[in-house]
Structure formats: structure tokens, C-alpha cells
mmCIF file of C-alpha atoms and ligand atoms in Angstrom:
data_model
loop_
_atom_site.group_PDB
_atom_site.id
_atom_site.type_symbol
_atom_site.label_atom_id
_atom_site.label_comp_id
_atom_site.label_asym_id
_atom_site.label_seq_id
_atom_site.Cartn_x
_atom_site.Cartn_y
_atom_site.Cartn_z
ATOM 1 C CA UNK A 1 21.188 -22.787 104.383
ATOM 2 C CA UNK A 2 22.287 -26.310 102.637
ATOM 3 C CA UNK A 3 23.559 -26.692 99.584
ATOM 4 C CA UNK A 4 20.555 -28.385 98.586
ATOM 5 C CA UNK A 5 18.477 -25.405 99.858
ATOM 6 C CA UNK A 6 20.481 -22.742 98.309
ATOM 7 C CA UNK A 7 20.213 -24.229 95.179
ATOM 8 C CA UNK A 8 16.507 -24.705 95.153
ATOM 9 C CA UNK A 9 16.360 -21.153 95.994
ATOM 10 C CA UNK A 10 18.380 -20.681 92.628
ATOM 11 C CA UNK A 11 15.954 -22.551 90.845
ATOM 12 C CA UNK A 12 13.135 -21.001 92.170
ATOM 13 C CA UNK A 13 14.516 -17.494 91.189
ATOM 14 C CA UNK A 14 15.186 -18.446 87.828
ATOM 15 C CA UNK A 15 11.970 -19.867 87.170
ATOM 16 C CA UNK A 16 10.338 -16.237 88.547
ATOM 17 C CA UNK A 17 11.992 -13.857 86.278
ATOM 18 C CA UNK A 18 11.162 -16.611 83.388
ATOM 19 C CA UNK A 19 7.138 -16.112 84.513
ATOM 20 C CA UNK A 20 8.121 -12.368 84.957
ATOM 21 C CA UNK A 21 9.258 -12.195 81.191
ATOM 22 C CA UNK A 22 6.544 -14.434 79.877
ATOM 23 C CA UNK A 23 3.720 -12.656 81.793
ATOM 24 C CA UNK A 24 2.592 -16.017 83.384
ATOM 25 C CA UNK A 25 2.318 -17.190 86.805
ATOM 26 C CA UNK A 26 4.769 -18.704 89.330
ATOM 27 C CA UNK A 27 1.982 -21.124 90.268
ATOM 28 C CA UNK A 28 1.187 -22.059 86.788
ATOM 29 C CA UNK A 29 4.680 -24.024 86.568
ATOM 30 C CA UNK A 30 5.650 -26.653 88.377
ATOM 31 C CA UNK A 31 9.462 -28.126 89.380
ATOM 32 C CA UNK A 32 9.596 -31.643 89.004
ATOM 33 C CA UNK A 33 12.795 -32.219 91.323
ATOM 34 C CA UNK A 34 15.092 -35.719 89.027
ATOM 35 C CA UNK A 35 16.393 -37.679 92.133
ATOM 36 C CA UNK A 36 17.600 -40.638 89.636
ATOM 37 C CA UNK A 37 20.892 -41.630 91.365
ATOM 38 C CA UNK A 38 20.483 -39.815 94.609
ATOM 39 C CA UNK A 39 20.071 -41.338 97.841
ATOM 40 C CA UNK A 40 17.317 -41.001 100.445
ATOM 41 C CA UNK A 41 19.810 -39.113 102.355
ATOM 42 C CA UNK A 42 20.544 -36.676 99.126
ATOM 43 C CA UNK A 43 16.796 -36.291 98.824
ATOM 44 C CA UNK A 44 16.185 -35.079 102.747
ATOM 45 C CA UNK A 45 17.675 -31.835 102.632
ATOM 46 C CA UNK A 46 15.398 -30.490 99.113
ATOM 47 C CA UNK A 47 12.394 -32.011 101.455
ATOM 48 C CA UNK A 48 13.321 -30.154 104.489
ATOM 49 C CA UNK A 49 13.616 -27.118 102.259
ATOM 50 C CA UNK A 50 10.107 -27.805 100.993
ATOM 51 C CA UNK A 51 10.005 -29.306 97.694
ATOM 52 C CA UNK A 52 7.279 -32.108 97.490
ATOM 53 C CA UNK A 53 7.260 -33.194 93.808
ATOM 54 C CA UNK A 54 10.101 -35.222 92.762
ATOM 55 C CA UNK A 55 11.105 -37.363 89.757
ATOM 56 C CA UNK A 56 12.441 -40.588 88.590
ATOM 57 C CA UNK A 57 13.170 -42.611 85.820
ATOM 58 C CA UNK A 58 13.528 -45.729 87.071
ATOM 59 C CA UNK A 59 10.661 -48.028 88.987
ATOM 60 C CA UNK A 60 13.136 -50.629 90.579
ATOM 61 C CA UNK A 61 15.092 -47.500 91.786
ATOM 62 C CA UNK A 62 12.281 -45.545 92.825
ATOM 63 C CA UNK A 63 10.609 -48.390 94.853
ATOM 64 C CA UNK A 64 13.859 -48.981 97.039
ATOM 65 C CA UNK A 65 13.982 -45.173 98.321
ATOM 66 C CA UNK A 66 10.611 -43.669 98.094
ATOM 67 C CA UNK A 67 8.057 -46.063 100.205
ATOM 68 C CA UNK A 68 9.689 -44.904 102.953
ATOM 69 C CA UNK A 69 10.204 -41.038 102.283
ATOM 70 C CA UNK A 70 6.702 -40.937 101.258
ATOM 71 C CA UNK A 71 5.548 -42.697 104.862
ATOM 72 C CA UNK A 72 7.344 -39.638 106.562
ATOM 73 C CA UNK A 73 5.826 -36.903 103.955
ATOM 74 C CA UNK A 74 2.808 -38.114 102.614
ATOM 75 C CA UNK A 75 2.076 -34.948 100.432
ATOM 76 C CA UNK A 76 4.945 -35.683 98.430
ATOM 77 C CA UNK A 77 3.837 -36.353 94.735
ATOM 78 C CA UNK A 78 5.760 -38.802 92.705
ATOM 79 C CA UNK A 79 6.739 -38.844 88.897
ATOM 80 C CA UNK A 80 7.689 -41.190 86.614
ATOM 81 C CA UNK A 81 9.985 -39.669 84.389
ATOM 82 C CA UNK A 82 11.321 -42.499 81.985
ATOM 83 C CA UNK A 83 11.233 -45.296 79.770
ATOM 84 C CA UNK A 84 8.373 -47.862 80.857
ATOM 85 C CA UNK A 85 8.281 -51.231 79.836
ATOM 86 C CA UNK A 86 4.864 -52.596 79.463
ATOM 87 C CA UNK A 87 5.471 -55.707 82.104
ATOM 88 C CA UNK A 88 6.121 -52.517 84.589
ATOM 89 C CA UNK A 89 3.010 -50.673 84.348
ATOM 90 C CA UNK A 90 1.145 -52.371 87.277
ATOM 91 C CA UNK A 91 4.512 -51.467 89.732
ATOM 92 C CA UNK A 92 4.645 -47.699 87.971
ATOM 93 C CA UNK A 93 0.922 -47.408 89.036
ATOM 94 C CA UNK A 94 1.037 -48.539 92.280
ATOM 95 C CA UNK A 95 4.316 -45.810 92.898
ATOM 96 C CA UNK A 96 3.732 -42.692 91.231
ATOM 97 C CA UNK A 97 1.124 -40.269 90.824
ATOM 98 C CA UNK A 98 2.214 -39.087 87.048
ATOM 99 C CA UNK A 99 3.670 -40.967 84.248
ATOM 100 C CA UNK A 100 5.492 -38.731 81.923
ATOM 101 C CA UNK A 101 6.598 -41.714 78.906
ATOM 102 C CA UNK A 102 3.362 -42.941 77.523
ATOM 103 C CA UNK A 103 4.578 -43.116 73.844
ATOM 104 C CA UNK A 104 2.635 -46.351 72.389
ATOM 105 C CA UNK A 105 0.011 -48.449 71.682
ATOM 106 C CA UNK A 106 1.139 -51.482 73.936
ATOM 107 C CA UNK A 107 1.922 -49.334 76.528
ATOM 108 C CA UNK A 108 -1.374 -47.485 76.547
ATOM 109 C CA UNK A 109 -3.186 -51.041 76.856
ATOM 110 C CA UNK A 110 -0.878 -52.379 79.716
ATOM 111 C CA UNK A 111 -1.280 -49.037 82.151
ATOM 112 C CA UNK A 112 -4.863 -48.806 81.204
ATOM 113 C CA UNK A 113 -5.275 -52.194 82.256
ATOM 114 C CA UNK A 114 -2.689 -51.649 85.323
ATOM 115 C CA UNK A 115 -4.913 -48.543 86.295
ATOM 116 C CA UNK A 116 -8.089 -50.781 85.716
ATOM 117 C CA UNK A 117 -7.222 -53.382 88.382
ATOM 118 C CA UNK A 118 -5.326 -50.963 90.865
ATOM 119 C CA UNK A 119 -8.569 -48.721 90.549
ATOM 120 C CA UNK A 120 -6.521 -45.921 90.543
ATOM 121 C CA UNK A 121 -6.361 -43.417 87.600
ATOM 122 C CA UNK A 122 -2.709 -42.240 87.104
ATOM 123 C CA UNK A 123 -2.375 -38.559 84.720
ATOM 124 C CA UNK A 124 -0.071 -39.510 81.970
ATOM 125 C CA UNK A 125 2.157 -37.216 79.333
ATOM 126 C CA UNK A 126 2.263 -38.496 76.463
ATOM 127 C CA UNK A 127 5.736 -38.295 75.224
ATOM 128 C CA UNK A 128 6.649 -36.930 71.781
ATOM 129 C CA UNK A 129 9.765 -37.920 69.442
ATOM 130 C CA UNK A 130 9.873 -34.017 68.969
ATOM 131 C CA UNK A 131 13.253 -34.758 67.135
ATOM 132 C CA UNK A 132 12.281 -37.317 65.019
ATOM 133 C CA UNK A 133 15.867 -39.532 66.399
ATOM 134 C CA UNK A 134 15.276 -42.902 65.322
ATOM 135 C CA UNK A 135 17.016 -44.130 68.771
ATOM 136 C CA UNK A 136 14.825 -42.389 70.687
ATOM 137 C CA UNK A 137 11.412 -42.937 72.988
ATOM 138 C CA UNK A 138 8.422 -40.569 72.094
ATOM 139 C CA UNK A 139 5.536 -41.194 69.816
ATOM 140 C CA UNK A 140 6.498 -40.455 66.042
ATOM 141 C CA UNK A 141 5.600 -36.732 65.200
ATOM 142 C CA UNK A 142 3.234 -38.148 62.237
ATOM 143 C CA UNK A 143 1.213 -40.929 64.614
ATOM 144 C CA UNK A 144 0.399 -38.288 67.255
ATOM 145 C CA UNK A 145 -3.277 -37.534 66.739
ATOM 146 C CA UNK A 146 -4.288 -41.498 66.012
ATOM 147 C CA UNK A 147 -2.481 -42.046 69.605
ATOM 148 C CA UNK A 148 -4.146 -38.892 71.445
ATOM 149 C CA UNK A 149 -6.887 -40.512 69.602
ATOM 150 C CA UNK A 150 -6.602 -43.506 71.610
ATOM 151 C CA UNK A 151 -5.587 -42.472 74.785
ATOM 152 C CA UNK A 152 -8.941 -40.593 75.172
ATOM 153 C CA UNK A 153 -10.769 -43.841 74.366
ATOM 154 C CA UNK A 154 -9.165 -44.726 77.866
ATOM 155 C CA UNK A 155 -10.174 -43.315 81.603
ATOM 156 C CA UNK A 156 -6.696 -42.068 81.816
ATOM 157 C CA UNK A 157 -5.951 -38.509 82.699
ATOM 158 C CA UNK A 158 -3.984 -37.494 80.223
ATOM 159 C CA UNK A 159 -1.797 -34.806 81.682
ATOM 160 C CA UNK A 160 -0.337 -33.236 78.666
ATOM 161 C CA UNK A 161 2.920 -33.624 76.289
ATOM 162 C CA UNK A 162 6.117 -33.892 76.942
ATOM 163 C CA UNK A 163 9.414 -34.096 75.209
ATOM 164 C CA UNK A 164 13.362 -34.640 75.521
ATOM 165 C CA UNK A 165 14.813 -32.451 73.222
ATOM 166 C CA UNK A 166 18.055 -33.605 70.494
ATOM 167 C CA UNK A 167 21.204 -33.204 72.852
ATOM 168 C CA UNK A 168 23.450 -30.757 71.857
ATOM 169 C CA UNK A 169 21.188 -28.489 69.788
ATOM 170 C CA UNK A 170 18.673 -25.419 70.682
ATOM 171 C CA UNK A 171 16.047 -26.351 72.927
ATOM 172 C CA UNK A 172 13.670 -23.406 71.970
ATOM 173 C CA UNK A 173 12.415 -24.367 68.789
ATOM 174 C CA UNK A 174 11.271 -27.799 69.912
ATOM 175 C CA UNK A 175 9.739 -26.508 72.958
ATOM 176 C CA UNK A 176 7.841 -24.284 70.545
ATOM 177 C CA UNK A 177 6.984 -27.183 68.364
ATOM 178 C CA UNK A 178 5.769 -28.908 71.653
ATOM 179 C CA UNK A 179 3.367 -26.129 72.652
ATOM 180 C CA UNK A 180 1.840 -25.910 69.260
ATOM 181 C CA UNK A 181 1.110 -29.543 69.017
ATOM 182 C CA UNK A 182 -0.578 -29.340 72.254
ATOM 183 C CA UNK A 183 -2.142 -26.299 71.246
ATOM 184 C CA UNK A 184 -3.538 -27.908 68.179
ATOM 185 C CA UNK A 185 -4.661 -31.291 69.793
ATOM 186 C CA UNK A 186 -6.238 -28.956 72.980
ATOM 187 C CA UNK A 187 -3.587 -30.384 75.414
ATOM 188 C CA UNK A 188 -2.696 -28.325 78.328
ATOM 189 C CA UNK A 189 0.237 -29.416 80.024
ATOM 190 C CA UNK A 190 3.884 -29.392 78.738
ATOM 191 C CA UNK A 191 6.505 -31.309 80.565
ATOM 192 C CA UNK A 192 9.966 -29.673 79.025
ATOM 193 C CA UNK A 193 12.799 -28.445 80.083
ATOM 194 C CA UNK A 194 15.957 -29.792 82.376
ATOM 195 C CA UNK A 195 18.880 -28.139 83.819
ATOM 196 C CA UNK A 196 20.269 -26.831 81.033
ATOM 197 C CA UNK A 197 17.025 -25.109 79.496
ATOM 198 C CA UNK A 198 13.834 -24.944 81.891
ATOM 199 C CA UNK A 199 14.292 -20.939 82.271
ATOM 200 C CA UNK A 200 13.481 -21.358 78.246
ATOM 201 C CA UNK A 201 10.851 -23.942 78.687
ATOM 202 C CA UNK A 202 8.846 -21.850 80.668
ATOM 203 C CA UNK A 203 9.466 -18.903 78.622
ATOM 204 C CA UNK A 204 7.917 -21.583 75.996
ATOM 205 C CA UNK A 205 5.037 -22.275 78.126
ATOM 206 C CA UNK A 206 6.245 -25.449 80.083
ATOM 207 C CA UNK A 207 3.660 -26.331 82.905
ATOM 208 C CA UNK A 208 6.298 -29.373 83.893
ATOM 209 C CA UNK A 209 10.183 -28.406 84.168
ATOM 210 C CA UNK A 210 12.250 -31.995 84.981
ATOM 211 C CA UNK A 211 15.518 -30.449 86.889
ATOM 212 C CA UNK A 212 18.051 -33.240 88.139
ATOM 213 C CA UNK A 213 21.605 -31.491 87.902
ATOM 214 C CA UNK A 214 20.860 -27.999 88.690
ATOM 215 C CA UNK A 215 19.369 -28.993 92.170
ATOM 216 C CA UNK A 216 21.642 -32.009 93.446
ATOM 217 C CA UNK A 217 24.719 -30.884 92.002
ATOM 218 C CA UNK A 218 26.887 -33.916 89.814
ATOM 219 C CA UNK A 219 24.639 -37.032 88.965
ATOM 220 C CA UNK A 220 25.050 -39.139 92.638
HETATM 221 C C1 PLP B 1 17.613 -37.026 84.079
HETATM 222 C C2 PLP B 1 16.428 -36.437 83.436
HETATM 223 C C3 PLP B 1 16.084 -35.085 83.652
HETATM 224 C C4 PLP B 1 16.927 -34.132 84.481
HETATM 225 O O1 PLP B 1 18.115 -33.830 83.802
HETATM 226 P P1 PLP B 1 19.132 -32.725 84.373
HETATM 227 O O2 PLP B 1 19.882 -32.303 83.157
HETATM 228 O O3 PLP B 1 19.978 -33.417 85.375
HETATM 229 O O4 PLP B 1 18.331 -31.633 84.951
HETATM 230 C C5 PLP B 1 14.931 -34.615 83.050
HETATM 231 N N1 PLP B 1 14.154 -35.408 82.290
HETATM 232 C C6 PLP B 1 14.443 -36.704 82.065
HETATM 233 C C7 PLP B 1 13.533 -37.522 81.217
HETATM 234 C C8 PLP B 1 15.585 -37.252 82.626
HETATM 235 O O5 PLP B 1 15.874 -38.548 82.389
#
């Protein structure tokens, strides 16, 4: 086995006993495999080993590497992990298949307008500031029902809720935070949980783990 393989097989083990605890299903959660900063040539041996949904933060990045990928595996599904800009939305539309950042107003227009023209509906978490960090992304804890509001005035899918956690603190009580907001708005999905905390995501009830590090080794 690769490297690449063996650790996927890590990942997938890990994930397991996390179901096992929680009583939930393997199938219920899926691994969003980060290849930010990894080559097409990184990517090939986690495809060869089977892994078909992959993640990225950047557009510009994403576009160089995956058109091609994609040509050869055409069941691969695409996310868009980070930041979007709002003059982006018509390239993030055209790429991926899920868009994990929706956070705002402006944004909301732009890919509902992007998804409009493309006529193609793209599922979209809507991110949460779960922290309350004034330098992060994420829609403000106190704005979140106006903007679920909003986004169901829209066609778009929405997929669920998703957060990045404050570095350098416990995960688990955000996570927890997460799945009662989503609870309380009747939100399914929950994309949470990276390297360093997905076994407790799912524990938490993540549907969405993002896992960059932990498959490809040191950031590329
Ligand atoms: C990079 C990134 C990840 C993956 O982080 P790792 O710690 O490498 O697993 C997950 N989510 C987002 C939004 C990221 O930018």
C-alpha cells in the first residue's frame, strides 16, 4: 500500500469506531479529502485508493488541477471549502458541486444569481462564526435565522452548517453548539471537523468531516 492509501485506511478506521461509539452509521458521514496545496500528482494515489470527494479552498487553485482529474474520474465530487468572494461565484459554480462558505447577504445574491444563469443548483453550507472571532468568516451567531431566512427564499440547496472552530481551544463544545443550531433551524447536515478533531465531530454528529493533514501528510 502507499502512503496515501495507508493513511486513508487510518482515517477510515477512525471514523468507524467514532460511528461505533455514537451508534450512527459509517454511511451517514462523509470524508471530504482538503487537497489545498497538493498537486495532481499528490492527489492520484488517494484516487487510486478510492476516495472521490475532495476539497478546496481556493477557485484559482482548484481550476488549474481539477478539470483534468475530473475528465479521468468523472464521479469525483468537488467542494469548495473556503472564503468566496462574490466576483467568484459564477467560476465556484461552474467547478464544484458543494459550497461550504456561504456566510452573507451579498454572497447569497451573487451565487444565486451565478446558479441562475449556469442553471445549475449548487448545495451550499452555510457557514457559522461559531466563535464569535471578529477576524473571522461565518455568519454572526445572532443574524443566523434572518440569513437561513433568506437563503430559503432562494432555489439553493442548502446543504447544512458548517463551522471552523477557535484554534487552539476544545473543539467539542462548538461542534455541539453547531448541531443544536441546526437542530433548532431543522438543518441536517454539519460540515465540522479537520485533522485534529473529526473522530469528535462525528461523535458530535458531523455529516461533513474536512481532513487535509491527516491524509496527505505536511501541507504540500
Ligand atoms: C485546510 C482546511 C481543512 C483541513 O485542515 P487539516 O487540519 O489539514 O485537516 C478543513 N477545513 C478548512 C476550511 C480548511 O481550510
Amino acid at each position: 500500500m502507499t502512503n496515501a492509501a495507508t493513511r486513508l485506511a487510518e482515517v477510515h478506521a477512525n471514523i468507524a469506531r467514532a460511528c461505533k461509539q455514537a451508534r450512527r452509521e459509517v454511511s451517514d458521514v462523509t470524508l471530504i479529502a482538503v487537497s489545498k496545496t497538493h498537486d495532481a500528482p499528490a492527489i492520484q494515489p488517494l484516487i487510486d485508493a478510492g476516495q472521490r470527494v475532495f476539497g478546496e479552498n481556493r477557485v484559482q487553485e482548484a481550476q488549474g488541477k481539477w478539470p483534468a482529474l475530473r475528465e479521468a474520474h468523472p464521479d469525483i465530487e468537488l467542494h469548495l471549502i473556503g472564503q468566496l468572494q462574490s466576483n467568484k461565484a459564477e467560476e465556484a459554480v461552474a467547478l464544484f458541486d458543494y459550497i461550504h462558505g456561504l456566510d452573507r447577504p451579498s454572497l447569497l445574491t451573487a451565487l444565486a444569481k451565478a446558479m441562475d444563469k449556469a442553471g445549475r443548483l449548487v448545495p451550499c453550507f452555510v457557514q457559522v462564526n461559531i466563535g464569535d472571532e471578529a477576524q473571522k468568516g461565518g455568519c454572526p451567531i445572532a443574524e443566523l435565522p434572518a440569513f437561513l431566512a433568506a437563503v430559503r427564499t432562494t432555489p439553493i440547496p442548502l446543504a447544512g452548517l458548517m463551522c471552523i472552530p477557535p484554534a487552539d481551544t476544545e473543539a467539542a463544545p462548538f461542534f455541539a453548539f453547531l448541531a443544536k443550531l441546526a437542530a433548532d433551524h431543522g438543518v441536517t447536515g454539519l460540515s465540522m471537523g479537520m485533522s485534529g478533531d473529526y473522530e469528535t465531530a462525528v461523535m458530535l454528529g458531523a455529516s461533513h468531516v474536512r481532513v487535509g493533514t491527516a491524509l496527505f501528510g505536511s501541507r504540500g
